[in-house]
Amino acid sequence: MALTDTPNIPDPDGFYDELLAAHAGLSAGQTHALNARLVLILANHIGDRDVLRAALATARAGAEGTR
Amino acid sequence: MDKSPPPIDALYPYAHSADQDAARPAHHPVIVVGAGPVGLVLALDLAQRGTPVLVLDDQQGPGEGSRAICFAKRTLEIADRQGVGRRLVEKGVVWSVGKVFHGHDKVFEFNLLPQEGHRNPAFINLQQPYFESYLVEAIRAAQADGAPIEIRGGNTVTGIEPRADNVLVTVETPDGPYRLEAAWLAACDGARSALRGMLGLGFEGRVFEDNFLIADVRMTADFPTERWFWFDPPFDGAGQSALLHKQPDDVWRIDFQLGWDIDRAAELDPAKVRARVDAMLGADVSYDLVWTSIYTFQCRRMAEFRHGRVLFAGDAAHLVSPFGARGANSGIQDADNLAWKLDLVTRGLAPEALLDSYAEERGAAADENILNSTRATDFLTPKSPAASLFRDAVLDLARRHPFARVLINSGRLSLPSVYDGLSLTGPDELNGPPETRPGAPAVDAPLAQGFLLDRLKGRFTVLAIDAQIPDLTQLPGIPLERLTLTTSRDDPTGALRARYLGGAPAALYLVRPDQHVVARWRDATPGMIESALSAAIAKGA
Ligand SMILES: Cc1cc2nc3c(=O)[nH]c(=O)nc-3n(C[C@H](O)[C@H](O)[C@H](O)COP(=O)(O)OP(=O)(O)OC[C@H]3O[C@@H](n4cnc5c(N)ncnc54)[C@H](O)[C@@H]3O)c2cc1C
C-alpha cells in the first residue's frame, strides 16, 4: 500500500479544529508529549511498515527543506 | 536446596605438566585459551566427540563475582546435550513474571509462561561461577571416562606465532615459561583478549557513555521471584533505571544506571552502595552485600572470527551490552557451532573451509545481537530530546494500551540465530512451519517418550516424519544418524506436527550436529539429501 497524499479526511476544517482543541491550554512540553503519543497511536493503527516509512520520509523532507 | 556459595578458587589449580620439560614444544590437535563459559563448553563438546583438547587459563577457577545471571533456553538445550542441563535447571531460579515501573507507577506486568512442549524454560537465573563449575565437573567426569581433555590453570598465554601448519604459543607459569604447538587454537580469552592484541587485530564498535552499578545482595526478605525494572526509579540516588532480579541462594541482583560522569571509587564505597540499596528495599530490610561492581559497556566485534588456524569465540570475538543476556548465551552458541566443525576438520573428514562457515554464521549472529543490544540501550538511555520524548510517550501509553507495551525495550531476551541463506544452509522444499526452516535450530517437542532434542545427539541426523528415509549410498564419509517418527505413534500432543509438518502430510529433515536444520523436503531422492549433506560440511556441492 502506498502513502495516501491526496485529501482523505472528511470535513478537513472540522478535523483541524479538533486537533487544535486537543492541544488547547497545554504548555509547549505537554504539546510535544501529546504529539509523540499521537504519532505512536496513529502509527500503530496504520501498522503497514511501508506506509510508515514513506510517511517518515515525507515528514523528514519537511525538516530538511527539500520539498 | 544446596546453599553453598559458588565455588570461586582452585577448581583447576596449577600443576606442573610434563609438556613443560619437553625438549620440543608438545603438539596438541586443539588448544582452547580461556576457561570461561565459552572455552569450557567448546572443550567439553570436542572431548565428548573424542577430539583431544587442552584448555589453558591464567586463573585457577571461575573468579570473583556473579557476572552473567540469565541463561537462555538455547544454552540449556546445548547443556542438555552435554549432560549438564538438568543440573543447571535444578540449581537455577525459574521466573516468569516481570513488572515494569515508571517512577512510582507500575506500567505493566508480563508473564512469560513456559512454552508448552519444551523441556526447558525460556531461561533461568544462575550465577556464572555455578555454570562454570558444573562444566568443570562434567569435564572431570568425562576425563574419568577416558575423554581426551585437560585443563591447565595458572597457564597464561603470553605469545603466539601463527605458522602454516600449526600455531606456536608461549605459556607463562609459576615454574616459568614453556611452549606448545597446536594444530588449531580457539581464542576464548574474553573481552580483553590478549590473543587478539598479540595478533594486532581490531575490535571495532561503539562505546556507550554510561555506568551501571551492580550490587548483589543476600537477603531472606520476602520479595517475589519476579523481574522488576524501573524507568526513572523513585528511590534516592537510583539513577535513570534500576533492576531487581532473583538468583539462587537468596541472592538478588540490583542494578543502578548511574550515568557517565561519576567517580567510580566513590560510588563503590560500601556505605554509598548501602544507602542506594536501602532507599530501594526500605531501611528495615537487612541484607549482606555479596558483590559490587561498576561496569560500562560496548558493542564491538572483530571483522573476522577466523584467522588461519586461530578461531575467536565468545567475548573475545564480540561484545554486547548486558541487556537481553546475549553475552554468555551467544558465546555458548559460538562454541556449539565451532565444536563439531573443528572435530570434523581435525579428523580430516571435512575441508578446512568448513571453519569459514563458523566465522560466517557466528558473524551474522554477532551482528544480530549487537543490533538488538544497541536498540535496547538506545531505549534505556535516550540520547536526544526526541528519544526521551518518545520513550516517555511509550511508557505513558503502555499503562493503558497493549500496543505500546511491545515498544518498551529493557533488553530483548537472547534467542538463537537462524542461519538464513548462509553457505551451509540448504533447500526448503516443504512449505512447512517457518520456525523450523533451514538455518533454524530444531525446535523441541515432546515425544511419546522424552523430547525430540534428546534424539538429536550431536551428529548429522536425517529425521523422517511420517516418511521413509531413502537408501543413502553416496555419503561423504561422515557419521549419519537416522530417526524415523510417526505422528500417530510419537506425537502425543500434536506439537511435532505443528512444529515440523504444518499443513504438509510428511517431511524429511536433515539436521546438523548442533541441531540446526540444514534442509527439509516433502520427499527427497538420495541425491538431494547427499548433496545437502556435502554442502553442509563445505565439501564443494
Ligand atoms: C555484570 C555482567 C552481567 C552479565 N550478565 C549476563 C547475562 O545475564 N547473560 C549472559 O549471557 N551474559 C551476561 N554477561 C556477559 C558474560 O559474562 C560474558 O559474555 C561471558 O563471560 C563471556 O564468556 P567468555 O568465555 O567468552 O569469556 P570470559 O568469561 O571472560 O572468559 C575468558 C577466560 O580467559 C582467561 N584468559 C584471559 N586471558 C588469558 C590468557 N592470556 N591466557 C590464558 N587465559 C586467559 C580468563 O581468565 C577467563 O577465564 C554479563 C556480564 C557482566 C559483566
XYZ file of C-alpha atoms and ligand atoms in Angstrom:
661
model
C 0.000 0.000 0.000
C 1.272 3.493 -0.839
C 1.085 6.547 1.366
C -2.116 8.463 0.662
C -1.227 12.069 -0.030
C -4.475 13.169 -1.650
C -7.256 14.524 0.614
C -8.663 11.679 2.680
C -10.205 13.331 5.790
C -13.909 14.138 5.623
C -14.631 17.701 6.788
C -10.972 18.777 6.965
C -11.750 22.048 8.770
C -13.642 20.169 11.430
C -10.675 17.794 11.937
C -8.267 20.722 12.183
C -10.435 22.261 14.879
C -10.367 19.033 16.861
C -6.597 18.761 16.510
C -6.093 22.246 17.937
C -8.715 21.658 20.612
C -6.779 18.592 21.778
C -3.803 20.859 22.425
C -5.739 23.745 23.971
C -4.186 25.129 27.134
C -1.113 22.882 27.039
C 2.435 24.077 27.617
C 4.986 23.543 24.855
C 6.292 20.472 26.671
C 2.808 18.995 27.081
C 2.076 19.654 23.421
C 5.236 17.823 22.361
C 4.319 14.929 24.599
C 0.794 14.795 23.199
C 2.134 14.798 19.664
C 4.517 11.968 20.487
C 1.661 9.882 21.886
C -0.460 10.753 18.869
C 2.258 9.641 16.452
C 2.577 6.303 18.227
C -1.183 5.748 18.343
C -1.609 6.560 14.669
C 1.455 4.565 13.651
C 0.095 1.502 15.425
C -3.276 1.995 13.756
C -1.664 2.163 10.308
C 0.612 -0.767 11.020
C 1.918 -1.019 7.448
C 5.704 -0.573 7.636
C 5.989 0.649 4.030
C 3.392 3.343 4.593
C 5.018 4.343 7.871
C 8.449 4.529 6.245
C 7.062 6.711 3.446
C 5.327 8.962 5.982
C 8.550 9.335 7.996
C 10.496 10.212 4.853
C 7.877 12.750 3.803
C 7.889 14.407 7.222
C 11.684 14.353 7.366
C 11.903 16.027 3.961
C 9.995 18.935 5.530
C 12.702 19.295 8.199
C 15.435 19.330 5.569
C 13.661 21.860 3.377
C 13.943 19.664 0.297
C 10.308 19.733 -0.707
C 18.416 -26.791 48.179
C 22.194 -26.577 48.194
C 23.122 -23.256 49.824
C 26.863 -23.365 49.441
C 28.276 -20.265 47.797
C 29.526 -20.549 44.235
C 32.985 -22.115 44.264
C 35.499 -19.434 43.485
C 39.034 -20.671 43.570
C 41.147 -23.634 42.731
C 38.762 -25.567 40.523
C 41.738 -26.213 38.260
C 44.818 -25.408 40.347
C 48.174 -25.047 38.685
C 50.093 -28.293 38.386
C 53.393 -28.886 36.633
C 52.931 -30.710 33.316
C 55.388 -32.971 31.503
C 54.992 -30.667 28.481
C 56.938 -28.044 30.434
C 60.035 -30.265 30.456
C 59.796 -31.433 26.846
C 62.731 -30.695 24.550
C 60.440 -29.550 21.751
C 57.032 -27.852 22.069
C 54.475 -30.616 22.617
C 51.860 -30.885 19.880
C 48.107 -30.732 20.584
C 45.335 -31.048 17.979
C 43.271 -28.296 19.629
C 44.215 -25.783 22.310
C 41.484 -23.648 23.849
C 42.719 -20.467 25.524
C 40.329 -19.378 28.302
C 38.192 -21.448 30.678
C 35.226 -19.068 30.733
C 31.797 -20.401 29.793
C 32.655 -20.387 26.087
C 36.009 -22.157 26.308
C 34.593 -24.769 28.683
C 31.546 -25.571 26.520
C 33.753 -25.824 23.435
C 36.325 -28.044 25.128
C 33.752 -30.401 26.635
C 31.986 -30.717 23.292
C 35.241 -31.575 21.487
C 36.229 -34.091 24.135
C 32.820 -35.758 24.030
C 33.379 -36.168 20.300
C 36.742 -37.748 21.006
C 38.951 -34.936 19.705
C 41.805 -34.255 22.133
C 41.686 -30.778 23.629
C 43.848 -28.810 26.052
C 42.404 -25.794 27.905
C 44.766 -23.109 29.204
C 43.588 -20.492 31.700
C 45.549 -17.817 33.501
C 43.384 -18.200 36.640
C 42.716 -21.326 38.671
C 38.914 -21.108 38.867
C 35.895 -19.069 37.816
C 36.997 -15.895 39.541
C 35.053 -13.396 41.536
C 31.577 -12.043 41.089
C 28.284 -13.393 39.808
C 28.594 -11.729 36.374
C 26.128 -13.374 33.971
C 22.935 -14.498 35.668
C 20.462 -15.188 32.836
C 20.935 -18.365 30.838
C 18.521 -18.811 27.956
C 16.707 -21.875 26.690
C 19.109 -22.491 23.810
C 22.007 -22.591 26.271
C 20.101 -25.120 28.375
C 19.430 -27.248 25.290
C 23.126 -27.231 24.420
C 23.944 -28.075 28.028
C 21.438 -30.943 27.908
C 23.349 -32.436 25.005
C 26.489 -32.191 27.110
C 24.781 -33.751 30.129
C 24.838 -30.591 32.273
C 21.382 -29.174 31.550
C 19.395 -30.792 34.378
C 21.966 -29.652 36.932
C 21.663 -26.049 35.734
C 17.872 -26.065 35.780
C 17.708 -27.658 39.228
C 20.002 -25.076 40.761
C 18.724 -22.104 38.757
C 15.804 -19.862 39.580
C 12.974 -20.144 37.097
C 10.924 -16.975 36.917
C 8.142 -15.829 34.651
C 6.590 -12.623 35.997
C 8.162 -9.299 35.111
C 6.977 -5.859 36.181
C 7.910 -2.573 34.564
C 7.634 0.632 36.576
C 7.961 4.264 35.570
C 8.678 6.288 38.683
C 6.228 5.101 41.353
C 3.740 3.628 38.937
C 3.558 0.156 37.534
C 3.346 0.491 33.757
C 2.536 -3.129 33.121
C 3.231 -6.692 34.099
C 4.029 -9.667 31.902
C 4.057 -13.384 32.450
C 6.407 -15.411 30.269
C 4.574 -18.663 30.725
C 6.793 -21.556 29.759
C 6.169 -22.596 26.171
C 4.174 -25.807 26.089
C 6.036 -28.872 24.978
C 9.596 -27.695 25.562
C 11.778 -29.452 28.064
C 13.466 -26.192 29.087
C 12.107 -22.881 30.399
C 12.721 -19.656 28.456
C 15.636 -19.033 30.796
C 16.937 -19.494 34.311
C 18.836 -17.208 36.645
C 22.099 -18.662 37.887
C 25.418 -17.116 38.888
C 28.052 -17.599 36.204
C 30.531 -19.310 38.593
C 28.000 -22.122 39.080
C 27.681 -22.520 35.333
C 31.441 -22.750 35.004
C 31.913 -25.096 37.930
C 29.248 -27.524 36.667
C 31.025 -27.613 33.340
C 34.342 -28.284 35.028
C 32.672 -31.127 36.956
C 31.368 -32.550 33.686
C 34.862 -32.264 32.230
C 36.264 -34.127 35.233
C 33.643 -36.830 34.757
C 34.485 -37.081 31.057
C 38.181 -37.330 31.956
C 37.420 -40.153 34.355
C 35.693 -41.922 31.456
C 38.840 -41.529 29.385
C 37.849 -38.489 27.306
C 40.936 -36.710 25.938
C 40.625 -33.393 27.763
C 42.845 -31.479 30.164
C 42.551 -28.068 31.877
C 45.709 -26.291 32.978
C 45.134 -23.464 35.436
C 47.774 -20.883 36.118
C 48.838 -21.084 32.465
C 48.904 -17.621 30.869
C 49.379 -17.410 27.130
C 51.858 -14.591 26.522
C 52.971 -15.198 22.968
C 51.567 -16.561 19.727
C 53.196 -17.364 16.426
C 50.826 -18.484 13.673
C 52.526 -20.770 11.140
C 51.322 -22.573 8.045
C 50.625 -25.945 9.677
C 50.243 -25.034 13.312
C 50.292 -22.295 15.924
C 53.101 -21.904 18.425
C 52.164 -20.410 21.787
C 54.277 -19.302 24.710
C 52.769 -20.008 28.118
C 53.837 -18.371 31.382
C 53.505 -20.446 34.568
C 54.634 -20.279 38.200
C 57.514 -22.575 37.096
C 58.466 -20.304 34.228
C 57.549 -20.234 30.548
C 57.182 -23.109 28.095
C 55.956 -23.536 24.571
C 53.206 -25.570 22.944
C 52.169 -26.295 19.410
C 48.522 -26.523 18.323
C 47.058 -27.568 15.001
C 44.097 -25.327 15.858
C 43.799 -22.670 18.501
C 40.477 -21.386 19.853
C 40.827 -17.942 21.412
C 38.141 -17.825 24.124
C 40.099 -15.404 26.270
C 37.366 -12.881 26.922
C 36.623 -9.231 26.198
C 40.190 -8.049 26.663
C 41.529 -10.927 24.558
C 45.285 -10.936 24.838
C 45.496 -13.080 21.703
C 43.572 -10.512 19.683
C 46.009 -7.905 20.888
C 49.099 -10.033 20.167
C 47.897 -10.620 16.618
C 47.234 -6.895 16.216
C 43.595 -7.447 15.264
C 40.953 -4.742 15.535
C 37.800 -4.704 17.657
C 35.506 -2.112 16.143
C 32.310 -0.745 17.598
C 30.625 1.670 19.867
C 31.224 2.584 23.499
C 28.139 3.656 25.428
C 28.709 6.534 27.767
C 27.046 5.148 30.836
C 27.942 3.379 34.063
C 25.951 0.686 35.800
C 26.421 -0.177 39.443
C 25.783 -3.803 40.355
C 25.021 -4.747 43.916
C 24.346 -8.422 44.526
C 22.759 -8.692 47.964
C 21.821 -11.696 50.062
C 18.595 -11.311 51.979
C 15.811 -13.501 53.200
C 13.205 -10.761 52.815
C 10.028 -11.835 51.173
C 10.334 -10.348 47.703
C 8.600 -12.319 44.986
C 10.622 -14.227 42.384
C 9.997 -11.668 39.662
C 11.985 -9.295 37.499
C 11.305 -5.678 38.454
C 12.542 -2.951 36.199
C 12.195 0.783 36.829
C 12.493 3.646 34.406
C 13.245 6.820 36.403
C 13.155 4.924 39.716
C 11.533 6.843 42.569
C 14.155 5.981 45.219
C 17.021 8.246 46.135
C 20.163 8.065 44.036
C 18.951 5.185 41.894
C 19.842 6.894 38.640
C 17.929 6.624 35.392
C 16.895 2.999 35.645
C 17.085 0.149 38.105
C 16.639 -3.603 38.134
C 15.869 -6.161 40.822
C 16.210 -9.822 39.911
C 16.484 -13.053 41.886
C 19.360 -15.533 41.829
C 19.794 -18.804 43.737
C 20.968 -18.799 47.393
C 18.695 -15.841 48.374
C 20.866 -13.501 46.321
C 19.337 -10.624 44.388
C 20.883 -8.723 41.517
C 20.348 -4.975 41.855
C 21.465 -2.751 39.045
C 21.500 1.079 39.036
C 22.132 3.181 35.954
C 24.404 5.981 37.135
C 25.212 7.963 34.014
C 28.583 8.886 32.554
C 30.374 11.400 34.774
C 30.880 9.555 38.024
C 33.684 8.924 40.473
C 33.941 5.131 40.348
C 35.851 4.704 43.583
C 33.402 6.902 45.497
C 30.388 5.095 44.047
C 31.810 1.729 45.129
C 32.229 2.852 48.739
C 30.120 0.258 50.621
C 28.395 2.992 52.654
C 27.268 4.709 49.482
C 26.167 1.447 47.878
C 24.188 0.572 51.009
C 22.482 3.962 51.026
C 21.226 3.319 47.496
C 20.130 -0.223 48.270
C 18.381 0.924 51.488
C 16.449 3.525 49.536
C 15.284 0.832 47.142
C 14.471 -2.017 49.533
C 13.360 0.036 52.531
C 15.517 0.838 55.561
C 14.114 -2.051 57.619
C 15.315 -4.788 55.238
C 18.579 -6.407 56.316
C 20.973 -7.870 53.764
C 24.642 -8.611 53.026
C 26.495 -7.149 50.086
C 27.801 -10.169 48.176
C 29.405 -8.482 45.196
C 29.568 -4.922 43.918
C 30.961 -3.711 40.650
C 30.619 -0.882 38.176
C 30.521 -1.699 34.515
C 30.360 0.253 31.310
C 29.602 -1.474 28.101
C 30.390 -1.543 24.469
C 29.072 -3.158 21.335
C 32.044 -4.362 19.314
C 33.091 -7.194 17.082
C 36.105 -8.420 15.194
C 35.731 -8.112 11.435
C 36.714 -11.793 11.031
C 36.409 -14.576 13.615
C 38.804 -16.902 11.772
C 42.432 -16.022 11.256
C 44.008 -19.052 9.650
C 44.394 -21.611 12.419
C 43.212 -19.247 15.142
C 39.458 -19.056 15.807
C 37.976 -16.392 18.050
C 34.825 -17.117 20.065
C 32.727 -15.521 22.794
C 33.570 -12.119 24.255
C 36.974 -12.224 22.555
C 35.184 -12.041 19.189
C 32.184 -9.857 20.041
C 30.815 -7.785 22.899
C 27.275 -6.643 23.620
C 25.568 -4.750 26.417
C 24.106 -6.955 29.150
C 20.511 -6.041 28.265
C 18.964 -9.156 26.807
C 21.554 -11.533 28.262
C 23.293 -12.052 24.968
C 26.928 -12.232 26.106
C 27.419 -15.689 27.504
C 24.380 -17.067 25.703
C 25.649 -16.077 22.272
C 29.201 -17.161 23.097
C 27.918 -20.604 24.040
C 26.255 -20.803 20.627
C 29.642 -19.956 19.107
C 31.113 -22.931 20.934
C 28.220 -25.153 19.839
C 28.772 -24.059 16.234
C 32.544 -24.444 16.278
C 32.938 -27.763 18.125
C 31.558 -30.146 15.511
C 33.269 -28.309 12.676
C 36.639 -28.385 14.395
C 36.084 -32.051 15.185
C 35.375 -32.988 11.539
C 38.273 -30.891 10.232
C 40.693 -32.320 12.808
C 39.715 -35.836 11.762
C 40.203 -34.966 8.111
C 36.520 -35.650 7.377
C 35.726 -32.109 6.230
C 37.795 -29.469 4.451
C 39.250 -26.539 6.364
C 36.778 -24.311 4.515
C 34.148 -25.611 6.945
C 35.721 -23.317 9.532
C 34.969 -20.310 7.348
C 31.301 -21.119 7.822
C 31.836 -20.755 11.571
C 33.016 -17.209 11.013
C 30.195 -16.542 8.559
C 27.378 -17.908 10.730
C 28.552 -16.552 14.054
C 29.499 -13.238 12.480
C 25.911 -12.860 11.284
C 24.714 -13.824 14.759
C 27.008 -11.223 16.327
C 25.561 -8.540 14.057
C 22.060 -9.528 15.111
C 22.989 -9.485 18.799
C 24.727 -6.149 18.516
C 21.710 -4.684 16.723
C 19.323 -5.888 19.434
C 21.572 -4.809 22.220
C 22.123 -1.360 20.698
C 18.385 -0.849 20.312
C 17.752 -1.762 23.936
C 20.476 0.599 25.024
C 19.043 3.422 22.955
C 15.674 2.917 24.631
C 17.145 2.745 28.136
C 19.413 5.746 27.740
C 17.756 8.190 25.345
C 20.475 10.122 23.571
C 18.434 13.017 22.185
C 15.417 15.095 23.183
C 13.329 13.185 20.642
C 14.428 9.850 22.069
C 13.362 10.976 25.567
C 10.078 12.340 24.269
C 9.124 9.102 22.548
C 10.358 6.910 25.362
C 8.166 8.778 27.829
C 5.248 8.637 25.407
C 5.678 4.866 25.105
C 5.838 4.402 28.887
C 2.812 6.628 29.338
C 0.688 4.851 26.732
C 1.787 1.401 27.909
C -0.189 1.773 31.138
C -3.464 1.561 29.262
C -2.695 0.388 25.742
C -1.243 -3.027 24.973
C 0.219 -1.886 21.639
C 2.721 0.382 23.376
C 3.995 -2.381 25.672
C 5.761 -4.129 22.839
C 7.748 -0.950 22.210
C 9.214 -0.928 25.730
C 12.706 -2.313 25.386
C 14.637 -3.128 28.517
C 16.509 -5.848 26.623
C 15.154 -8.440 24.212
C 15.805 -11.877 25.525
C 18.535 -13.830 23.794
C 17.156 -16.133 21.116
C 19.266 -18.379 18.901
C 20.173 -17.009 15.483
C 18.780 -18.516 12.296
C 21.364 -19.023 9.545
C 19.004 -17.940 6.761
C 20.588 -18.092 3.321
C 24.146 -18.744 4.564
C 26.626 -21.106 2.891
C 25.793 -24.337 4.718
C 22.050 -23.831 4.663
C 20.243 -25.981 2.105
C 16.908 -26.024 0.315
C 13.465 -25.614 1.842
C 11.164 -27.816 -0.209
C 8.466 -28.475 2.334
C 6.320 -25.403 2.698
C 6.424 -26.141 6.421
C 6.328 -24.008 9.564
C 8.788 -21.070 9.476
C 10.148 -21.826 12.967
C 11.871 -24.988 11.711
C 13.044 -23.660 8.350
C 16.570 -24.428 7.130
C 19.086 -22.483 9.214
C 16.914 -22.519 12.364
C 17.780 -24.575 15.446
C 15.456 -27.570 15.706
C 12.545 -26.732 17.973
C 11.893 -29.081 20.877
C 8.728 -31.185 21.018
C 7.520 -33.830 23.440
C 7.521 -37.355 22.022
C 5.722 -40.387 23.386
C 8.922 -40.890 25.324
C 11.175 -37.947 26.200
C 11.771 -34.945 23.987
C 12.782 -34.567 20.367
C 16.019 -32.707 21.080
C 17.239 -35.649 23.167
C 17.128 -37.689 19.973
C 19.309 -35.252 18.009
C 22.500 -36.198 19.746
C 25.246 -34.233 18.158
C 25.638 -35.995 14.823
C 24.126 -35.255 11.449
C 20.653 -36.778 11.505
C 18.061 -37.478 8.861
C 14.725 -37.059 10.578
C 11.739 -38.572 8.819
C 8.235 -37.744 9.978
C 5.522 -39.963 8.512
C 8.010 -40.658 5.715
C 10.648 -43.212 4.788
C 14.327 -42.431 4.617
C 15.625 -43.375 1.192
C 18.707 -45.593 0.856
C 21.722 -43.347 1.081
C 24.806 -44.816 -0.562
C 26.954 -41.812 -1.543
C 27.573 -40.349 1.901
C 30.597 -38.074 2.166
C 32.239 -40.255 4.798
C 30.803 -38.785 7.969
C 28.620 -40.422 10.592
C 24.911 -40.053 9.946
C 22.039 -40.937 12.245
C 18.588 -41.858 11.064
C 15.485 -41.072 13.104
C 12.045 -42.100 11.895
C 8.986 -40.807 13.728
C 5.307 -41.165 13.020
C 2.755 -38.702 14.245
C 0.299 -41.467 15.114
C 2.762 -43.123 17.497
C 5.289 -40.494 18.593
C 3.354 -37.241 18.775
C 1.038 -37.371 21.802
C 0.451 -33.600 21.946
C 0.417 -32.698 18.254
C 3.451 -30.427 18.779
C 5.644 -32.424 16.398
C 3.111 -31.995 13.606
C 2.567 -28.319 14.364
C 6.295 -27.548 14.507
C 7.629 -29.793 11.735
C 4.808 -30.517 9.283
C 2.341 -27.657 9.421
C -0.014 -28.460 6.555
C 2.364 -30.978 4.947
C 1.469 -34.681 5.210
C 5.082 -35.831 5.710
C 8.605 -34.486 5.807
C 12.309 -35.291 5.686
C 14.672 -33.040 7.637
C 18.460 -33.019 7.584
C 19.727 -31.741 10.959
C 23.311 -30.740 11.842
C 25.306 -31.853 14.867
C 24.468 -28.505 16.532
C 20.762 -29.259 15.914
C 20.322 -26.548 13.279
C 18.212 -27.626 10.304
C 20.202 -27.951 7.052
C 17.346 -28.621 4.646
C 13.875 -30.117 4.509
C 11.743 -31.757 1.873
C 8.283 -33.134 1.367
C 10.056 -36.004 -0.338
C 13.695 -36.354 -1.320
C 15.829 -38.517 -3.565
C 19.039 -39.919 -2.065
C 20.973 -37.461 -4.247
C 19.156 -34.478 -2.754
C 19.992 -35.492 0.809
C 23.573 -36.441 -0.063
C 24.283 -33.163 -1.763
C 22.738 -31.123 1.089
C 24.945 -33.091 3.465
C 28.057 -32.448 1.375
C 27.283 -28.742 1.227
C 26.752 -28.700 4.998
C 30.341 -29.825 5.554
C 31.658 -27.414 2.918
C 32.564 -30.228 0.514
C 32.060 -28.392 -2.768
C 28.444 -29.133 -3.568
C 27.637 -7.576 35.028
C 27.519 -8.541 33.918
C 26.319 -9.209 33.709
C 26.184 -10.093 32.669
N 25.005 -10.751 32.513
C 24.890 -11.675 31.545
C 23.718 -12.484 31.443
O 22.791 -12.378 32.271
N 23.646 -13.402 30.432
C 24.682 -13.551 29.540
O 24.550 -14.395 28.629
N 25.814 -12.833 29.633
C 25.954 -11.900 30.613
N 27.125 -11.223 30.757
C 28.235 -11.472 29.823
C 29.044 -12.706 30.190
O 29.565 -12.594 31.492
C 30.177 -12.846 29.183
O 29.650 -12.721 27.887
C 30.878 -14.205 29.300
O 31.600 -14.330 30.486
C 31.842 -14.412 28.124
O 32.435 -15.669 28.236
P 33.833 -15.983 27.579
O 34.101 -17.409 27.905
O 33.835 -15.541 26.168
O 34.873 -15.006 28.305
P 35.273 -14.901 29.852
O 34.192 -15.365 30.736
O 35.804 -13.540 30.028
O 36.466 -15.944 29.993
C 37.743 -15.713 29.459
C 38.750 -16.580 30.191
O 40.016 -16.452 29.576
C 41.004 -16.330 30.567
N 42.145 -15.637 29.954
C 42.214 -14.339 29.558
N 43.415 -14.083 29.030
C 44.130 -15.227 29.087
C 45.460 -15.582 28.696
N 46.289 -14.698 28.130
N 45.879 -16.839 28.888
C 45.057 -17.752 29.465
N 43.795 -17.472 29.843
C 43.344 -16.224 29.662
C 40.311 -15.562 31.673
O 40.903 -15.746 32.929
C 38.916 -16.162 31.649
O 38.827 -17.314 32.469
C 27.283 -10.312 31.800
C 28.487 -9.655 32.006
C 28.626 -8.781 33.064
C 29.936 -8.090 33.288
